[in-house]
Amino acid sequence: MEFRNETRVTQFILRGLSKNPNIQIIIFAVLLAIYLLTLAGNLLIVVTVHVDSQLHSPMYFFLSILSVIDLSVSTVILPKFLVNFISVHKAISFNGCVAQVFFLHFFGGTECLHLSLMAYDRYVAICYPLRYTTIMNRRTCLLLVVLTWVLGFIHALAQAFPATQLLFCGPNEINHFFCDTHPLSVLACSSTFVSEMVDIVNSGTLTLTCFLVVSISYAYIISTVLKIRSSEGRQKAFSTCASHLLVVTLYFGPLVFMYMRPPVSLPGDKMVSGFYTILTPVLNPVIYTLRNEKVKKAMKKLEGRTHINLIFI
């Protein structure tokens, strides 16, 4: 009742990373290059896995799905961010802001769950190699992927819906380069207790569950690998997990910092957020291709096919 005479905010201004015009030009060029590399790198992995029959296994199927998710996360954030660089009025509508929160947490939550699924896949492959193809059959893999997307959707709904119930009556400048639950809560002129509790419980539960699944999977993996007598066998087993373990570390570190704490704005929030929304999606294809000979060979074969097709065309 006390807000009845207040003017409700219908749009927000995204402050971005810098107001210095010279710095903005540099940031724009760097982020545009990163986005194009993200598109190219992840699309290349998806196409390579689809085309090369030798990569038609659960490990590479999950890798291609990860690339689709990374593409989606970047596309939720970067196009709007880049448009704002060349716009005089760096605004986003209220509905657009809520939609960005929803899709950010939809793809972000799905990626968190998917990385846990990839850890479980490596656990089955190393700890139960003789039963691997039986356990991780095509139907099971598809069901597990669908489950991660459904849970990601539920997580996103739980994050975005409380934001729609908050009242915003000014100021409307978000101290960030995209819409998220923490920066929005700071601007609300109604009680944020419920949305803050939902945010902490929902994001905290998801992050902690995924972290435990990954930790337990790798605890069993390490225990099994250490029992292998051959040093070559141990090295081969560890090499199949090293890329995924590096990606998990790069992804979960920022998530724990951002979402397993009260919703307050900290000076390092923009940098940490940029790490898992901008840098991780462009780094993942590099990490997986540089450490995986099978993927590199498949990409060379794809390049050769493309070159031959262009000659005939």
Short mmCIF file of C-alpha atoms in Angstrom, two decimals:
data_model
loop_
_atom_site.label_atom_id
_atom_site.label_comp_id
_atom_site.label_asym_id
_atom_site.label_seq_id
_atom_site.Cartn_x
_atom_site.Cartn_y
_atom_site.Cartn_z
CA MET A 1 0.00 0.00 0.00
CA GLU A 2 2.82 2.41 0.81
CA PHE A 3 4.08 2.18 -2.81
CA ARG A 4 0.73 2.89 -4.46
CA ASN A 5 1.64 6.46 -5.45
CA GLU A 6 5.15 5.56 -6.62
CA THR A 7 6.03 5.34 -10.32
CA ARG A 8 6.88 1.76 -11.20
CA VAL A 9 10.04 1.19 -13.18
CA THR A 10 9.32 -0.17 -16.68
CA GLN A 11 12.93 -0.36 -17.86
CA PHE A 12 16.45 -0.55 -16.45
CA ILE A 13 19.73 1.02 -17.47
CA LEU A 14 22.68 -1.38 -17.61
CA ARG A 15 25.75 0.49 -16.38
CA GLY A 16 28.16 -1.86 -18.15
CA LEU A 17 31.88 -2.11 -17.48
CA SER A 18 33.13 1.41 -18.14
CA LYS A 19 31.88 4.90 -19.06
CA ASN A 20 35.18 5.91 -20.63
CA PRO A 21 34.60 6.09 -24.46
CA ASN A 22 38.16 4.97 -25.30
CA ILE A 23 37.98 1.97 -22.98
CA GLN A 24 34.50 1.15 -24.29
CA ILE A 25 35.84 0.82 -27.85
CA ILE A 26 38.52 -1.62 -26.68
CA ILE A 27 36.02 -3.64 -24.62
CA PHE A 28 33.59 -3.75 -27.56
CA ALA A 29 36.28 -5.06 -29.94
CA VAL A 30 37.49 -7.68 -27.43
CA LEU A 31 33.99 -8.91 -26.57
CA LEU A 32 32.92 -9.05 -30.22
CA ALA A 33 36.01 -11.17 -30.99
CA ILE A 34 35.29 -13.42 -27.99
CA TYR A 35 31.66 -13.90 -29.05
CA LEU A 36 32.63 -14.78 -32.63
CA LEU A 37 35.27 -17.23 -31.34
CA THR A 38 32.69 -18.74 -28.98
CA LEU A 39 30.27 -19.27 -31.85
CA ALA A 40 32.94 -20.70 -34.16
CA GLY A 41 34.60 -22.97 -31.57
CA ASN A 42 31.44 -24.47 -30.13
CA LEU A 43 29.71 -24.89 -33.49
CA LEU A 44 32.83 -26.64 -34.78
CA ILE A 45 32.68 -29.15 -31.93
CA VAL A 46 28.96 -29.79 -32.47
CA VAL A 47 29.43 -30.35 -36.23
CA THR A 48 32.57 -32.48 -35.76
CA VAL A 49 30.91 -34.79 -33.23
CA HIS A 50 27.83 -35.10 -35.44
CA VAL A 51 29.75 -35.82 -38.66
CA ASP A 52 32.53 -38.14 -37.43
CA SER A 53 31.23 -41.63 -36.59
CA GLN A 54 34.25 -42.34 -34.38
CA LEU A 55 32.98 -39.66 -31.99
CA HIS A 56 29.53 -41.22 -31.64
CA SER A 57 30.03 -42.20 -28.00
CA PRO A 58 28.51 -40.84 -24.76
CA MET A 59 31.61 -38.79 -23.87
CA TYR A 60 31.56 -36.82 -27.14
CA PHE A 61 27.76 -36.65 -27.22
CA PHE A 62 27.89 -34.92 -23.83
CA LEU A 63 30.70 -32.68 -25.09
CA SER A 64 28.53 -31.52 -28.02
CA ILE A 65 25.63 -30.78 -25.66
CA LEU A 66 28.02 -28.75 -23.47
CA SER A 67 28.94 -26.71 -26.56
CA VAL A 68 25.26 -26.02 -27.27
CA ILE A 69 24.80 -24.82 -23.68
CA ASP A 70 27.91 -22.62 -23.84
CA LEU A 71 26.64 -21.05 -27.07
CA SER A 72 23.31 -20.35 -25.39
CA VAL A 73 24.85 -18.76 -22.28
CA SER A 74 26.95 -16.41 -24.40
CA THR A 75 24.00 -15.51 -26.62
CA VAL A 76 21.86 -14.59 -23.61
CA ILE A 77 24.50 -12.08 -22.43
CA LEU A 78 26.77 -10.79 -25.19
CA PRO A 79 24.48 -9.62 -28.05
CA LYS A 80 22.57 -7.24 -25.75
CA PHE A 81 25.84 -6.15 -24.14
CA LEU A 82 27.38 -5.39 -27.54
CA VAL A 83 24.28 -3.51 -28.72
CA ASN A 84 24.46 -1.33 -25.61
CA PHE A 85 27.99 -0.27 -26.53
CA ILE A 86 26.73 1.40 -29.71
CA SER A 87 23.46 2.67 -28.20
CA VAL A 88 23.03 6.06 -26.60
CA HIS A 89 20.31 4.79 -24.27
CA LYS A 90 21.61 1.57 -22.69
CA ALA A 91 18.22 0.34 -21.55
CA ILE A 92 16.50 -3.01 -21.16
CA SER A 93 12.78 -3.38 -20.49
CA PHE A 94 11.51 -4.89 -17.26
CA ASN A 95 10.21 -7.96 -19.11
CA GLY A 96 13.47 -8.20 -21.07
CA CYS A 97 15.42 -8.06 -17.83
CA VAL A 98 13.36 -10.84 -16.23
CA ALA A 99 13.70 -12.91 -19.43
CA GLN A 100 17.48 -12.47 -19.28
CA VAL A 101 17.49 -13.64 -15.64
CA PHE A 102 15.40 -16.66 -16.60
CA PHE A 103 17.49 -17.76 -19.59
CA LEU A 104 20.79 -17.04 -17.84
CA HIS A 105 19.81 -19.36 -14.98
CA PHE A 106 18.17 -21.86 -17.32
CA PHE A 107 21.34 -22.41 -19.35
CA GLY A 108 23.66 -21.77 -16.39
CA GLY A 109 21.81 -24.27 -14.17
CA THR A 110 21.67 -26.78 -17.02
CA GLU A 111 25.43 -26.42 -17.54
CA CYS A 112 26.06 -27.00 -13.84
CA LEU A 113 23.99 -30.20 -13.97
CA HIS A 114 25.51 -31.24 -17.29
CA LEU A 115 29.06 -30.98 -15.95
CA SER A 116 27.96 -33.27 -13.10
CA LEU A 117 26.54 -35.67 -15.67
CA MET A 118 29.86 -35.65 -17.55
CA ALA A 119 31.67 -36.44 -14.28
CA TYR A 120 29.32 -39.39 -13.72
CA ASP A 121 30.00 -40.57 -17.29
CA ARG A 122 33.78 -40.55 -16.62
CA TYR A 123 33.16 -42.39 -13.33
CA VAL A 124 31.27 -45.20 -15.10
CA ALA A 125 33.84 -45.36 -17.93
CA ILE A 126 36.82 -45.74 -15.57
CA CYS A 127 35.32 -47.64 -12.65
CA TYR A 128 33.08 -49.98 -14.69
CA PRO A 129 34.73 -50.19 -18.14
CA LEU A 130 33.27 -53.60 -19.04
CA ARG A 131 29.71 -52.46 -18.28
CA TYR A 132 30.12 -48.92 -19.65
CA THR A 133 28.30 -49.40 -22.96
CA THR A 134 25.46 -51.22 -21.18
CA ILE A 135 25.02 -48.60 -18.45
CA MET A 136 25.54 -45.54 -20.65
CA ASN A 137 23.46 -46.69 -23.60
CA ARG A 138 21.86 -44.24 -26.04
CA ARG A 139 18.48 -44.20 -24.30
CA THR A 140 20.01 -43.58 -20.88
CA CYS A 141 22.19 -40.76 -22.21
CA LEU A 142 19.22 -39.03 -23.83
CA LEU A 143 17.11 -39.39 -20.67
CA LEU A 144 19.91 -37.97 -18.51
CA VAL A 145 20.37 -34.99 -20.84
CA VAL A 146 16.61 -34.30 -20.89
CA LEU A 147 16.57 -34.53 -17.08
CA THR A 148 19.32 -31.91 -16.75
CA TRP A 149 17.41 -29.52 -19.04
CA VAL A 150 14.14 -30.03 -17.14
CA LEU A 151 15.85 -29.42 -13.79
CA GLY A 152 17.59 -26.37 -15.30
CA PHE A 153 14.18 -25.04 -16.38
CA ILE A 154 12.75 -25.52 -12.87
CA HIS A 155 15.79 -23.81 -11.36
CA ALA A 156 15.41 -20.83 -13.73
CA LEU A 157 11.70 -20.53 -12.98
CA ALA A 158 12.44 -20.46 -9.25
CA GLN A 159 15.03 -17.70 -9.82
CA ALA A 160 13.03 -15.49 -12.21
CA PHE A 161 9.52 -15.67 -10.70
CA PRO A 162 10.39 -13.96 -7.36
CA ALA A 163 11.93 -11.07 -9.35
CA THR A 164 8.56 -10.44 -11.03
CA GLN A 165 6.98 -10.01 -7.58
CA LEU A 166 9.38 -7.25 -6.50
CA LEU A 167 8.41 -3.58 -6.78
CA PHE A 168 10.87 -1.22 -8.47
CA CYS A 169 10.18 2.49 -8.11
CA GLY A 170 13.66 3.96 -8.77
CA PRO A 171 16.57 4.27 -9.16
CA ASN A 172 16.64 2.03 -12.23
CA GLU A 173 20.38 1.82 -13.01
CA ILE A 174 21.76 -1.72 -12.65
CA ASN A 175 25.41 -1.79 -11.63
CA HIS A 176 26.18 -4.69 -13.95
CA PHE A 177 26.43 -5.56 -17.64
CA PHE A 178 23.44 -7.95 -17.54
CA CYS A 179 20.36 -8.58 -15.43
CA ASP A 180 20.71 -10.98 -12.53
CA THR A 181 18.99 -11.62 -9.23
CA HIS A 182 21.56 -9.89 -6.99
CA PRO A 183 21.74 -6.54 -8.84
CA LEU A 184 17.93 -6.47 -9.13
CA SER A 185 17.37 -7.12 -5.42
CA VAL A 186 19.54 -4.11 -4.56
CA LEU A 187 17.19 -1.82 -6.56
CA ALA A 188 13.89 -3.17 -5.19
CA CYS A 189 11.83 -0.82 -3.00
CA SER A 190 9.71 -3.66 -1.59
CA SER A 191 10.76 -6.47 0.73
CA THR A 192 13.33 -8.78 -0.85
CA PHE A 193 13.41 -11.35 1.97
CA VAL A 194 11.47 -14.07 0.11
CA SER A 195 13.36 -13.61 -3.18
CA GLU A 196 16.70 -13.58 -1.33
CA MET A 197 15.87 -16.79 0.55
CA VAL A 198 14.68 -18.49 -2.63
CA ASP A 199 17.85 -17.35 -4.40
CA ILE A 200 20.17 -18.65 -1.70
CA VAL A 201 18.34 -21.97 -1.19
CA ASN A 202 17.74 -22.65 -4.89
CA SER A 203 21.16 -21.67 -6.24
CA GLY A 204 22.96 -22.98 -3.16
CA THR A 205 21.25 -26.38 -3.36
CA LEU A 206 21.93 -26.71 -7.10
CA THR A 207 25.58 -25.67 -6.84
CA LEU A 208 26.25 -27.79 -3.75
CA THR A 209 24.54 -30.87 -5.25
CA CYS A 210 26.51 -30.59 -8.50
CA PHE A 211 29.74 -30.02 -6.58
CA LEU A 212 29.13 -33.12 -4.43
CA VAL A 213 28.33 -35.30 -7.47
CA VAL A 214 31.53 -34.15 -9.20
CA SER A 215 33.63 -34.56 -6.03
CA ILE A 216 32.32 -38.05 -5.24
CA SER A 217 32.72 -39.16 -8.87
CA TYR A 218 36.33 -38.00 -8.99
CA ALA A 219 37.10 -39.48 -5.58
CA TYR A 220 36.12 -42.91 -6.95
CA ILE A 221 37.92 -42.20 -10.24
CA ILE A 222 41.19 -41.29 -8.51
CA SER A 223 40.92 -44.31 -6.20
CA THR A 224 40.39 -46.63 -9.20
CA VAL A 225 43.15 -45.05 -11.31
CA LEU A 226 45.71 -45.35 -8.51
CA LYS A 227 45.08 -49.10 -8.45
CA ILE A 228 46.10 -49.45 -12.10
CA ARG A 229 49.55 -51.06 -12.17
CA SER A 230 50.64 -49.69 -15.54
CA SER A 231 51.89 -46.08 -15.46
CA GLU A 232 50.76 -45.73 -19.08
CA GLY A 233 47.27 -46.90 -18.10
CA ARG A 234 47.12 -44.43 -15.22
CA GLN A 235 48.25 -41.60 -17.47
CA LYS A 236 45.67 -42.47 -20.11
CA ALA A 237 42.88 -42.63 -17.52
CA PHE A 238 43.85 -39.29 -15.98
CA SER A 239 44.16 -37.63 -19.40
CA THR A 240 40.53 -38.48 -20.24
CA CYS A 241 39.41 -36.63 -17.10
CA ALA A 242 41.87 -33.73 -17.01
CA SER A 243 39.99 -31.51 -19.48
CA HIS A 244 36.67 -32.00 -17.75
CA LEU A 245 38.19 -31.43 -14.31
CA LEU A 246 39.75 -28.16 -15.51
CA VAL A 247 36.42 -26.97 -16.95
CA VAL A 248 34.60 -27.89 -13.72
CA THR A 249 37.14 -25.94 -11.63
CA LEU A 250 36.86 -22.86 -13.85
CA TYR A 251 33.06 -23.00 -13.75
CA PHE A 252 32.24 -23.88 -10.15
CA GLY A 253 34.69 -21.44 -8.54
CA PRO A 254 32.87 -18.28 -9.76
CA LEU A 255 29.44 -19.86 -9.14
CA VAL A 256 30.23 -20.53 -5.48
CA PHE A 257 31.45 -16.93 -5.06
CA MET A 258 28.37 -15.41 -6.75
CA TYR A 259 25.45 -17.48 -5.51
CA MET A 260 26.36 -19.15 -2.23
CA ARG A 261 26.31 -15.86 -0.30
CA PRO A 262 23.77 -13.16 0.63
CA PRO A 263 22.65 -11.00 -2.34
CA VAL A 264 24.95 -8.02 -1.89
CA SER A 265 26.95 -6.21 -4.56
CA LEU A 266 30.71 -6.61 -4.26
CA PRO A 267 33.43 -4.82 -6.28
CA GLY A 268 34.57 -8.05 -7.97
CA ASP A 269 31.11 -9.23 -9.07
CA LYS A 270 31.40 -8.02 -12.66
CA MET A 271 34.78 -9.67 -13.19
CA VAL A 272 33.68 -12.97 -11.64
CA SER A 273 30.40 -12.96 -13.60
CA GLY A 274 32.29 -12.29 -16.82
CA PHE A 275 34.42 -15.33 -16.13
CA TYR A 276 31.60 -17.91 -16.21
CA THR A 277 29.35 -16.11 -18.74
CA ILE A 278 31.97 -14.91 -21.26
CA LEU A 279 35.36 -16.58 -20.76
CA THR A 280 34.33 -20.15 -19.88
CA PRO A 281 32.21 -20.64 -23.04
CA VAL A 282 35.11 -19.55 -25.27
CA LEU A 283 37.72 -21.54 -23.30
CA ASN A 284 35.83 -24.87 -23.21
CA PRO A 285 36.33 -25.74 -26.91
CA VAL A 286 40.04 -24.86 -26.63
CA ILE A 287 40.50 -26.96 -23.49
CA TYR A 288 38.79 -30.01 -24.97
CA THR A 289 40.40 -29.85 -28.43
CA LEU A 290 43.95 -29.14 -27.24
CA ARG A 291 43.94 -32.14 -24.89
CA ASN A 292 41.98 -34.56 -27.05
CA GLU A 293 43.77 -36.19 -30.00
CA LYS A 294 40.58 -37.86 -31.22
CA VAL A 295 38.76 -34.53 -31.56
CA LYS A 296 41.76 -32.89 -33.26
CA LYS A 297 42.01 -35.72 -35.83
CA ALA A 298 38.27 -35.53 -36.48
CA MET A 299 38.51 -31.77 -37.04
CA LYS A 300 41.37 -32.26 -39.52
CA LYS A 301 39.29 -34.83 -41.40
CA LEU A 302 36.35 -32.40 -41.44
CA GLU A 303 38.63 -29.66 -42.75
CA GLY A 304 39.85 -31.99 -45.50
CA ARG A 305 36.29 -32.90 -46.52
CA THR A 306 35.29 -29.24 -46.60
CA HIS A 307 38.30 -28.35 -48.75
CA ILE A 308 37.51 -31.14 -51.25
CA ASN A 309 33.83 -30.11 -51.43
CA LEU A 310 34.82 -26.49 -52.09
CA ILE A 311 37.10 -27.59 -54.96
CA PHE A 312 34.28 -29.54 -56.61
CA ILE A 313 31.84 -26.69 -56.09
#
